[in-house]
Coordinates of C-alpha atoms in Angstrom, one line a residue:
M976 CA -69.7 -29.4 50.4
T977 CA -66.8 -31.1 52.0
R978 CA -66.0 -34.7 51.1
L979 CA -64.0 -36.9 53.5
N980 CA -63.1 -40.5 53.3
T981 CA -64.2 -42.9 56.0
S982 CA -60.7 -43.4 57.5
K983 CA -60.4 -39.6 58.1
I984 CA -63.8 -39.5 59.6
R985 CA -63.0 -42.5 61.8
N986 CA -59.7 -41.0 63.0
E987 CA -61.2 -37.5 63.6
F988 CA -64.8 -38.3 64.4
A989 CA -65.2 -35.8 67.3
A990 CA -63.8 -32.9 65.2
V991 CA -65.8 -33.8 62.2
L992 CA -69.0 -34.1 64.2
N993 CA -68.3 -30.6 65.7
R994 CA -68.0 -29.2 62.2
V995 CA -71.5 -30.5 61.5
V996 CA -73.1 -29.6 64.8
R997 CA -71.5 -26.2 65.4
R998 CA -70.9 -24.8 62.0
G999 CA -73.8 -26.5 60.1
E1000 CA -71.3 -28.0 57.7
R1001 CA -72.6 -30.8 55.4
I1002 CA -70.0 -33.6 54.9
V1003 CA -70.2 -36.2 52.3
V1004 CA -68.7 -39.5 53.4
R1005 CA -66.6 -41.3 50.7
R1006 CA -65.6 -44.9 50.6
S1007 CA -63.4 -46.4 47.9
G1008 CA -63.6 -43.1 46.1
K1009 CA -67.4 -43.0 46.0
D1010 CA -69.9 -40.9 47.8
V1011 CA -71.9 -43.2 50.1
A1012 CA -73.5 -41.1 52.8
A1013 CA -73.7 -37.6 54.4
L1014 CA -73.3 -36.1 57.8
V1015 CA -75.8 -33.3 58.3
S1016 CA -77.2 -31.4 61.3
L1017 CA -80.5 -32.4 62.9
E1018 CA -81.9 -29.1 61.6
D1019 CA -81.1 -30.2 58.0
L1020 CA -82.6 -33.7 58.7
E1021 CA -85.8 -32.1 60.0
L1022 CA -86.0 -29.9 56.9
L1023 CA -85.7 -33.0 54.7
R1024 CA -88.4 -34.7 56.7
K1025 CA -90.7 -31.7 56.2
I1026 CA -90.0 -31.7 52.4
E1027 CA -90.8 -35.4 52.2
D1028 CA -94.0 -35.0 54.2
R1029 CA -95.1 -32.1 51.9
L1030 CA -94.4 -34.2 48.8
D1031 CA -96.3 -37.2 50.3
N1032 CA -99.3 -34.9 51.1
E1033 CA -99.3 -33.5 47.6
A1034 CA -99.2 -37.0 46.1
A1035 CA -102.0 -38.1 48.3
E1036 CA -104.2 -35.1 47.4
K1037 CA -103.6 -35.8 43.7
A1038 CA -104.5 -39.5 44.2
L1039 CA -107.7 -38.5 46.0
K1040 CA -108.7 -36.4 43.0
D1041 CA -108.1 -39.2 40.5
P1042 CA -111.5 -40.1 39.0
H1043 CA -110.3 -43.7 38.4
R1044 CA -109.4 -44.4 42.0
I1045 CA -111.0 -47.3 43.8
P1046 CA -112.7 -46.6 47.1
W1047 CA -111.0 -48.2 50.1
E1048 CA -114.2 -50.1 51.2
K1049 CA -114.5 -51.6 47.7
L1050 CA -110.9 -52.6 47.6
K1051 CA -111.1 -54.2 51.0
K1052 CA -114.1 -56.2 49.9
D1053 CA -112.5 -57.2 46.6
L1054 CA -109.4 -58.4 48.5
G1055 CA -111.5 -60.3 51.1
L1056 CA -110.4 -58.1 53.9
A1057 CA -113.9 -56.8 54.9

């Protein structure tokens, strides 16, 4: 993975963006010698979203199976929301 400092990215933004869009390169943005962000393609971003959704769904399914869970209707009543 390529690492570029913010000044290089700022000075060569169009070229750096083309590397991400056309070649699928992932670029780590560095500021003051530290990694602070990343430039990735929309395809990579969508993949990350799908992974997050899958993890969220797995966590929700696990929570629904928890025998100690509190039903939503009872929770609303206990909190004075119903």
